[in-house]
Coordinates of C-alpha atoms in Angstrom, one line a residue:
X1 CA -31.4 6.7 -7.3
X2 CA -33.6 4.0 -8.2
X3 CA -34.7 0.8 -6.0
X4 CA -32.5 -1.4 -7.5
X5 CA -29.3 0.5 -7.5
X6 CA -30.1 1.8 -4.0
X7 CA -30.0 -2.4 -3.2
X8 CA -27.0 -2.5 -5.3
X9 CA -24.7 0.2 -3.4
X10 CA -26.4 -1.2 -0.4
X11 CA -24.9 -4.6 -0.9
X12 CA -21.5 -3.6 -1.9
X13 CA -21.4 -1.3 1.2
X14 CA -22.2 -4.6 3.2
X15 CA -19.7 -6.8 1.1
X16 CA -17.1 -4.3 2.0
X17 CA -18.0 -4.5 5.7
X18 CA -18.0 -8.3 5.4
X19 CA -14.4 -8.0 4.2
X20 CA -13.0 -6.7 7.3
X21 CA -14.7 -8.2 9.6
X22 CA -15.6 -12.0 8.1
X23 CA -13.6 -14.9 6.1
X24 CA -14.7 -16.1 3.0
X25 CA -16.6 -18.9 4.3
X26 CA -19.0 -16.5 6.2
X27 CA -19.0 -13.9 3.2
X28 CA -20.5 -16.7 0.6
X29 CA -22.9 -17.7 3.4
X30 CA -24.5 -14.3 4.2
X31 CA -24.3 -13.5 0.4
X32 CA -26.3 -17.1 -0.7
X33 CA -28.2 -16.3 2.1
X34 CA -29.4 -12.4 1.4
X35 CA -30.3 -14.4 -2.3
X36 CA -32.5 -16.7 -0.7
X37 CA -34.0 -13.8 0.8
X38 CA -34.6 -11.6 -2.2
X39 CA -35.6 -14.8 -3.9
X40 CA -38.4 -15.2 -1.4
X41 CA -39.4 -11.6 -1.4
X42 CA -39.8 -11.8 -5.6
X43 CA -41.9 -15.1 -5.3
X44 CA -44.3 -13.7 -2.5
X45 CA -44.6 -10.1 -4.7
X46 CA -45.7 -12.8 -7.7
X47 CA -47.9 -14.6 -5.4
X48 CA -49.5 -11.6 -4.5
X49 CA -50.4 -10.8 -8.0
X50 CA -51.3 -13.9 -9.4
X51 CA -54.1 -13.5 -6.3
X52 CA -55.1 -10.4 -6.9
X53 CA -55.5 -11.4 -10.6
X54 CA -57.5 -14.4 -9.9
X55 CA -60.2 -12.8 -7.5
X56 CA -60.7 -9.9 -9.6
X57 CA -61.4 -12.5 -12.3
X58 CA -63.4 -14.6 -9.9
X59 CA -65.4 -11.2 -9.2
X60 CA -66.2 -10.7 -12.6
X61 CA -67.6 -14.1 -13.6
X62 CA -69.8 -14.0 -10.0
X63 CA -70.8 -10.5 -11.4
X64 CA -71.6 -12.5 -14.8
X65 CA -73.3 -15.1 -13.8
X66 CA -75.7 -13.2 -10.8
X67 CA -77.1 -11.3 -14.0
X68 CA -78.0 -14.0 -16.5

């Protein structure tokens, strides 16, 4: 099983549970809300790259410039 369908069977397991035990209200709540959350997780993974880009690239041109 990959990542994303592991999430996937994961969050229809939950939507089931939310079925029985919640109203609709509460079910588009948690739902929007578990978004916001996977949202956030996706923006902090880019974050984390786009830094990791820019101080190895901020490495280099120190490295660069300490030789010339």
């Amino acid at each position: 099983m990959t990542e994303g369908t592991t999430v996937r069977t994961t969050l229809w397991a939950l939507e089931g549970l939310e079925h029985l035990f919640f109203g609709n209200g509460q079910r588009v709540a948690r739902r929007n809300a578990w978004t916001a959350v996977l949202e956030d997780r996706r923006r902090a993974r880019a974050r984390h790259e786009a830094e990791t880009v820019l101080e190895a690239a901020s490495d280099r041109r120190a490295l660069l410039t300490s030789r010339g």
